[in-house]
Structure formats: C-alpha cells, structure tokens
Amino acid sequence: MNPKTTHPDTIAAQALGWVDERTRAITPPVHVSTTYLRDPDNQYRSGRVYARADNPAFDQAEAVINALEGGHQALLFASGMAAATAVFQALKPGDHVLAPKVMYWSLRNWLMNFATEWGLKIELIDMTSPAAVKAAVQPGKTKLVWVETPANPLWTVTDIRATAQIAHEAGALLAVDSTVATPLITQPLALGADVVMHAATKYLNGHSDVIAGVLVTREDSDYWQRVRKVRAQVGGTLGSFEAWLLARGLRTLHLRVRAASASAQRIAEHFHGHALVAEVLYPGLPSCQGHEVAKAQMKGGFSGMLSIRAKGGEAAAIAVAANTQLWKRATSLGGVESLIEHRASVEGAGTPAPLDLLRLSVGVEDVDDLIADMEQALAAAHR
Ligand SMILES: Cc1ncc(COP(=O)(O)O)c(C=O)c1O
C-alpha cells in the first residue's frame, strides 16, 4: 500500500495492508523476546540487538502512525510523558525553549521543575499569538518551540504554520503535541512542524487500556538521533503487548475520531448559551478563540474535547460531575467512553483552569443520550 496515495481511513483500517509473510496472518503476533541472536560472524545484520532499543512489536504501530502523519520515522514510548520529555532531554543545558502557558499540566510541571533544574531555559508564553512568539524567540539561543493545539484544558488553538515559520527563522525546531487533534484532523508536519508528539494513550489507542506515547519526525537529523538515544538509553520503552493493543486500536481511529468530533460539535452547540452554562470552550464554535485558525488547520472536525464552565462556580461544577451517570467521572481522554472531570481538582495550585471548568472527553455513545445525561446533571446540581 502506498501511504502517499492511499486514504488515511484505508491506511488505518488495514494497518497499511500488513500481513505476516511467514504465517500469512493478517494481524501481527506479539513479539515478547527481549534479545536477538548474533550472526555467526559476530554481526547483528537484523539490526536488532536488545528490546530496550528496538522491538519488532513496535513496527506496525510505528509504521501506521508515521504514514498517517506523513513523517520520516515514528518512535513509540512507554507513555505520552516519556515521548514528550525525550524531546527536551535531547536538548543541551542552556538551550532556550518556548512553551505555552496553557498546556498539559503534568508536562508544564516537569518543564518548570526537572527540566529547569537540569539547565534548560524554559519560558512560558501565550502561544496562540504569533506576535508573542516572535517577541519571545531568541535567534541562535532558542532551540525548540513547543506547541499544544488544541491545548488542555481551554482548547486554545495555535497557528502551526505561522509558529513554525517564526521558529525556523530563529534557528529553532517546532514540536507539536497533537494528541487532541490526531493525524486524522491535523498533520503538523505538513504545516511545517519538525516533530509531532502524541499521548497514544488517548485517541490513537482509544480504549482506555494502554499508556503509550509516540514521536514522529519530518526528517532524520542529529537531533533526531539524540531522541532515538534517549529512548534506547533512558529506557522509556513500551511493552510488547501494549504495542500490539495500540496497533489494534489504530485500526478504528478514523471511525472513533469522526464520531467523537461530530458529537462534540453537537454538544458544544447545544450547551452554548444554555441557562446553566457560563461558557462552552470548543474550537468548533465561532465564538471561541482560534476558530478561524482551527478551520484552516483542522479538517473533518474539531476533536472530541471541549470544556464547559458551569454557572454557580466551583461547587456547582463539582456537583455537575457528581451527578452525571453516563459521563464517567474520571481523568484522561480519547477513549470510546465519555469522561467528565473538574479540571482544577486534578491540576491543583497554579492551574490556568477556571474553577468552574468541567473538561469533557466525548466518546462514541449516542449523542442524544450524552446531552440528556448532561442536562439532568446540570439540573440536579442546581436543585
Ligand atoms: C495533551 C496531552 N499530552 C500528553 C499527555 C501525557 O500522556 P501520558 O499520560 O500517556 O503520559 C497527556 C495525558 O493526559 C495529554 O492529554
């Protein structure tokens, strides 16, 4: 199958048309071996030595994700955080990095603590404003600009093409956390990004049963080789069975993402202007930040993630989450079941999440059931 001429739905459904040449199986085996035989003349012609560095269990998922992103190479990691931190660990002490003020909170914590203590100069800025990026970038000193779009938990949108141009003019790389958009909706590499990161835990796997991460590069480079070494030497390596589950989950990515995005759009429109809702945050709403940019760089939907701000403040928001029945009150996102959480309770002190904000991950259930459940939870919270 030629990934350049084949529709992404077909790439995903058929896992690039992969079959096991030896057994004719159309799903891959689970490779569990941790080590590989040396050749009689002391070489390793298979290219595989030890499964911390490399594992045939990764091949299919890496190839499918790489094809969907239009990249040069993909690398699986043991979690989204292992993938994201590898991007920064491959930099050098003293390197200047721009990252958004609004982003996945655990990575922001790591950047402001470990990464800073290890010598990276991290500066958090308003990444939704190309003018702010331009003002903050230090030519020659800034080595990386990190973008998350749409960004947790306000779903703010960053213009990837404009930001890539500013980063490149300053000699910096652009890396994009595209977990929420998925490659079905946005292909950051085609817009100029150098590296794409996904918490594969979310939509790529899609069933809330695997923790995994992935990086995809636009091209090979010394920097990418350092990223490869971080995976092999630091050892944030995915397990074989998790890689197999991820490859299976990917086969329905297009169906799940399309269904979740269509339902999220309906839910956003339904609760926009609702008597018990102060605000709906969703890039698919014309009233929301970044809608015009989102229309240009998100195709076929605006993702399955939105937030609603409950009228009545924090207590009302927590009461809504406590009263849903179909929406499961849990953290995470991108699974087939819909989740709700009071975000400030998870993120703790210093969160940019308003105290009345509920983060919603829309699954693939019937959308009218989801709307009805949210209606009754809102009503119950105000009783
Ligand atoms: C946007 C985003 N990036 C990164 C991560 C980290 O992924 P993981 O939990 O697999 O380490 C998450 C997890 O919630 C996320 O939502």
XYZ file of C-alpha atoms and ligand atoms in Angstrom:
399
model
C 0.000 0.000 0.000
C 1.420 3.386 -0.970
C 0.760 5.696 2.007
C 1.134 8.785 -0.200
C -1.740 7.778 -2.495
C -3.958 5.847 -0.049
C -6.722 7.453 2.028
C -5.938 7.657 5.775
C -9.076 5.602 6.558
C -7.717 2.745 4.459
C -4.239 3.069 5.967
C -5.741 2.813 9.461
C -8.294 0.057 8.778
C -5.796 -2.221 7.047
C -2.728 -1.221 9.075
C -1.037 -0.339 5.775
C -2.109 -3.703 4.344
C 0.328 -5.530 6.620
C 0.431 -9.378 6.546
C 2.890 -11.666 8.304
C 4.904 -13.152 5.438
C 5.833 -16.301 7.384
C 2.369 -17.329 8.648
C 0.047 -15.327 6.303
C -1.626 -13.895 9.426
C -3.374 -10.565 8.892
C -2.838 -9.417 12.455
C 0.672 -9.341 13.900
C 1.993 -11.711 16.564
C 3.042 -10.308 19.955
C 6.836 -10.293 19.982
C 7.995 -10.695 23.575
C 11.673 -11.556 23.148
C 13.998 -9.150 24.942
C 17.058 -10.173 22.934
C 18.107 -11.223 19.408
C 20.649 -13.719 18.050
C 24.011 -12.548 16.828
C 25.163 -13.755 13.401
C 27.844 -16.500 13.327
C 30.448 -13.909 12.237
C 29.719 -11.686 15.260
C 27.491 -9.189 13.384
C 23.883 -8.099 14.052
C 22.620 -7.892 10.472
C 18.971 -7.949 11.558
C 19.606 -4.553 13.120
C 18.056 -5.790 16.359
C 20.150 -6.354 19.458
C 18.126 -5.774 22.610
C 14.486 -4.862 23.094
C 15.059 -1.745 25.177
C 16.316 -0.087 21.992
C 14.111 -1.748 19.425
C 11.363 -4.341 19.192
C 9.500 -5.831 16.190
C 6.352 -5.427 18.311
C 6.621 -1.680 17.580
C 6.940 -1.951 13.812
C 3.302 -1.947 12.794
C 2.050 0.818 15.081
C 5.088 2.972 14.269
C 4.610 2.474 10.523
C 0.885 3.271 10.624
C 1.313 6.400 12.775
C 4.226 7.556 10.620
C 2.144 7.083 7.461
C -0.832 8.953 8.945
C 1.408 11.863 9.980
C 3.322 11.855 6.672
C 6.624 11.611 8.561
C 10.075 10.166 8.083
C 10.010 7.922 11.160
C 7.919 7.266 14.282
C 9.132 6.045 17.671
C 6.903 4.525 20.342
C 7.490 5.328 24.009
C 6.208 3.955 27.301
C 3.871 6.937 27.797
C 3.000 10.307 26.359
C 5.195 11.862 29.048
C 8.143 9.607 28.102
C 7.744 10.752 24.479
C 7.358 14.437 25.359
C 10.253 14.539 27.822
C 12.531 12.828 25.248
C 12.045 15.891 23.026
C 13.513 18.077 25.795
C 16.106 15.575 27.048
C 17.661 15.601 23.573
C 18.425 19.341 24.022
C 21.500 20.636 25.858
C 21.882 22.612 29.111
C 21.465 26.324 28.466
C 19.176 25.855 25.462
C 16.270 28.298 25.439
C 12.792 26.801 24.958
C 9.416 28.442 24.408
C 6.342 26.594 25.650
C 2.706 27.629 26.114
C 1.242 28.906 29.363
C -1.840 26.780 28.630
C -0.774 23.164 28.114
C -0.989 19.659 29.562
C -0.300 20.379 33.228
C 1.972 17.427 34.016
C 4.402 18.348 31.248
C 4.307 22.004 32.328
C 5.220 20.847 35.870
C 8.111 18.755 34.576
C 9.401 21.632 32.452
C 9.281 24.147 35.293
C 10.924 21.748 37.754
C 13.172 18.947 36.410
C 13.925 20.449 33.002
C 14.712 23.841 34.529
C 16.894 22.284 37.256
C 18.801 20.406 34.549
C 19.634 23.666 32.785
C 17.010 24.246 30.110
C 15.812 27.848 29.986
C 12.058 27.384 29.754
C 9.879 30.409 29.003
C 6.093 30.091 29.065
C 4.281 32.418 26.676
C 0.910 32.979 25.006
C 1.453 30.515 22.161
C -1.842 31.473 20.497
C -0.286 34.804 19.449
C 2.344 34.686 16.681
C 3.341 38.218 17.744
C 4.089 36.945 21.275
C 6.169 34.072 19.839
C 8.076 36.487 17.642
C 8.763 38.777 20.594
C 9.982 35.920 22.812
C 12.095 33.924 20.386
C 15.875 34.479 20.709
C 17.628 33.781 17.383
C 20.517 31.371 17.897
C 19.567 30.697 21.533
C 16.032 29.314 21.211
C 16.402 25.691 20.166
C 12.822 24.497 20.497
C 9.301 25.872 20.396
C 6.729 23.520 21.951
C 3.101 23.841 20.896
C -0.011 22.008 22.071
C -3.044 22.547 19.866
C -5.872 22.447 20.765
C -4.433 22.917 24.283
C -5.618 21.462 27.576
C -7.968 22.417 29.129
C -9.170 25.612 27.393
C -8.782 24.143 23.859
C -6.955 27.227 22.657
C -5.596 26.950 19.126
C -2.092 27.766 17.872
C -1.357 28.531 14.229
C 1.187 25.794 13.447
C 2.268 27.218 10.088
C 2.915 30.733 11.412
C 4.690 29.438 14.532
C 6.874 27.065 12.501
C 7.993 29.947 10.326
C 8.944 32.093 13.329
C 10.759 29.161 14.994
C 12.701 28.296 11.844
C 13.720 31.891 11.180
C 15.265 31.885 14.669
C 17.001 28.541 14.073
C 14.684 26.629 16.420
C 12.750 23.396 15.944
C 8.970 23.262 16.294
C 7.441 20.318 18.161
C 3.656 19.904 18.389
C 1.662 17.915 20.937
C -1.148 16.884 18.576
C -2.764 14.377 20.946
C -6.176 16.027 20.792
C -6.297 16.678 17.036
C -4.920 13.259 15.955
C -3.405 12.864 12.460
C -6.927 12.475 11.025
C -7.689 16.125 11.806
C -4.311 17.888 11.670
C -0.978 16.906 10.148
C 1.507 19.268 11.846
C 4.498 18.099 9.762
C 2.795 19.237 6.555
C 2.280 22.646 8.203
C 5.994 22.976 8.957
C 6.463 21.266 12.342
C 9.642 19.221 12.816
C 8.363 16.745 15.392
C 4.853 15.604 16.347
C 4.090 14.076 19.717
C 1.042 12.088 20.783
C -0.051 10.643 24.068
C -1.024 7.423 22.244
C -2.827 6.583 25.488
C -5.639 8.757 24.150
C -7.242 8.630 20.671
C -4.568 6.558 18.915
C -5.235 3.581 21.185
C -8.724 4.778 22.034
C -9.909 2.217 24.562
C -8.554 3.489 27.911
C -6.427 0.355 28.321
C -2.901 1.345 27.231
C -0.436 4.011 28.394
C 1.798 4.867 25.415
C 3.435 7.738 23.586
C 4.856 8.393 20.152
C 7.082 10.901 18.374
C 7.165 11.382 14.612
C 9.910 13.324 12.826
C 9.746 15.121 9.487
C 13.329 14.186 8.672
C 16.380 12.446 10.008
C 18.847 14.738 11.790
C 21.478 14.776 14.538
C 18.744 15.984 16.854
C 16.501 13.014 15.946
C 19.376 10.611 16.527
C 19.718 12.085 20.020
C 15.974 11.462 20.569
C 16.496 7.837 19.494
C 19.324 7.529 22.019
C 17.142 8.962 24.769
C 14.604 6.188 24.160
C 17.239 3.445 23.945
C 19.386 4.623 26.865
C 16.914 6.212 29.270
C 14.651 3.271 28.569
C 11.152 4.698 28.315
C 10.307 1.723 26.137
C 6.761 0.475 25.520
C 5.816 -3.104 26.417
C 5.183 -5.603 23.613
C 1.551 -6.297 24.480
C 0.803 -2.568 24.806
C 2.294 -2.032 21.331
C 0.073 -4.797 19.984
C -3.036 -3.282 21.589
C -2.101 0.117 20.181
C -1.777 -1.344 16.675
C -5.243 -2.859 17.087
C -6.759 0.379 18.380
C -5.348 2.322 15.434
C -7.475 0.293 13.014
C -10.615 2.159 14.073
C -9.031 5.555 14.711
C -10.853 7.259 11.837
C -14.278 5.958 12.919
C -13.787 6.902 16.556
C -12.337 10.358 15.885
C -15.034 11.239 13.382
C -17.843 10.094 15.716
C -16.370 11.860 18.766
C -15.803 15.099 16.829
C -19.327 15.151 15.371
C -20.837 14.539 18.813
C -18.578 17.147 20.478
C -19.726 19.721 17.922
C -23.387 18.907 18.674
C -22.811 19.030 22.432
C -20.907 22.337 22.178
C -23.694 23.907 20.121
C -26.397 22.530 22.420
C -24.856 23.937 25.633
C -23.624 27.218 24.123
C -25.922 29.870 25.640
C -27.597 27.312 27.967
C -29.199 28.825 31.074
C -26.986 26.816 33.464
C -23.729 27.123 31.479
C -21.498 30.214 31.663
C -19.332 29.326 28.663
C -18.529 26.495 26.266
C -14.905 26.215 25.122
C -14.559 24.371 21.825
C -12.631 25.357 18.661
C -15.643 24.372 16.557
C -17.678 27.289 17.933
C -17.295 30.593 16.016
C -17.357 32.420 19.373
C -14.217 30.622 20.594
C -10.565 31.690 20.442
C -8.798 30.395 17.371
C -11.890 29.276 15.438
C -10.613 30.774 12.167
C -7.175 29.175 12.545
C -8.835 25.911 13.589
C -10.982 25.971 10.446
C -7.815 26.226 8.359
C -5.679 23.614 10.129
C -8.268 21.129 11.463
C -10.011 19.027 8.826
C -13.204 16.995 9.208
C -13.965 18.144 12.755
C -12.601 19.969 15.774
C -11.823 16.944 18.010
C -13.786 15.248 20.736
C -12.551 17.557 23.527
C -14.436 20.519 24.962
C -14.912 22.245 28.285
C -17.967 23.804 29.847
C -17.961 26.382 32.622
C -20.842 25.821 34.999
C -22.910 28.730 36.241
C -22.619 28.837 40.036
C -18.837 28.455 40.284
C -16.656 25.633 41.568
C -19.239 23.979 43.821
C -21.778 23.841 41.004
C -19.203 22.394 38.602
C -18.213 19.656 41.051
C -21.897 18.919 41.664
C -22.497 18.519 37.900
C -19.642 15.988 37.654
C -21.034 14.157 40.679
C -24.468 13.888 39.113
C -23.673 12.525 35.649
C -24.495 8.895 35.082
C -23.355 8.124 31.533
C -20.407 10.542 31.574
C -17.804 8.758 33.684
C -16.179 10.949 36.325
C -12.522 10.247 35.556
C -9.414 11.874 34.158
C -7.882 11.132 30.715
C -9.380 11.484 27.259
C -9.747 9.959 23.829
C -11.447 6.689 24.809
C -14.683 5.250 23.446
C -16.499 6.170 26.676
C -17.238 9.790 27.553
C -15.442 11.260 30.570
C -16.044 14.334 32.704
C -13.744 15.953 35.221
C -13.454 19.072 37.307
C -10.089 20.080 35.917
C -8.852 22.377 38.702
C -9.223 19.481 41.180
C -6.738 17.471 39.100
C -4.269 20.215 38.246
C -4.067 21.798 41.720
C -2.413 25.118 42.592
C -1.264 27.315 39.714
C -3.702 25.850 37.188
C -4.909 28.165 34.420
C -8.203 26.230 34.507
C -11.080 28.375 35.818
C -12.528 26.841 38.992
C -15.911 26.335 37.323
C -14.461 24.376 34.370
C -15.504 20.836 33.523
C -13.379 19.049 30.920
C -15.354 16.714 28.685
C -13.909 13.915 26.584
C -16.643 12.850 24.179
C -16.769 9.162 23.323
C -18.723 7.271 20.695
C -22.020 6.776 22.537
C -25.321 8.088 21.180
C -25.047 11.872 21.350
C -28.644 12.401 22.474
C -28.016 10.124 25.468
C -24.945 12.223 26.351
C -26.854 15.501 26.050
C -29.762 14.170 28.139
C -27.391 12.978 30.873
C -25.627 16.364 30.983
C -28.985 18.159 31.100
C -30.140 16.136 34.109
C -26.743 16.590 35.869
C -26.876 20.381 35.364
C -30.427 20.468 36.678
C -29.540 18.256 39.664
C -26.559 20.486 40.552
C -28.883 23.491 40.821
C -31.686 21.768 42.734
C -2.287 16.569 25.560
C -1.543 15.544 26.380
N -0.225 15.396 26.204
C 0.464 14.486 26.936
C -0.126 13.682 27.874
C 0.688 12.677 28.635
O 0.390 11.374 28.205
P 0.553 10.090 29.155
O -0.498 10.190 30.215
O 0.395 8.918 28.235
O 1.936 10.150 29.751
C -1.490 13.816 28.091
C -2.163 12.982 29.125
O -3.223 13.304 29.603
C -2.223 14.770 27.335
O -3.545 14.926 27.499
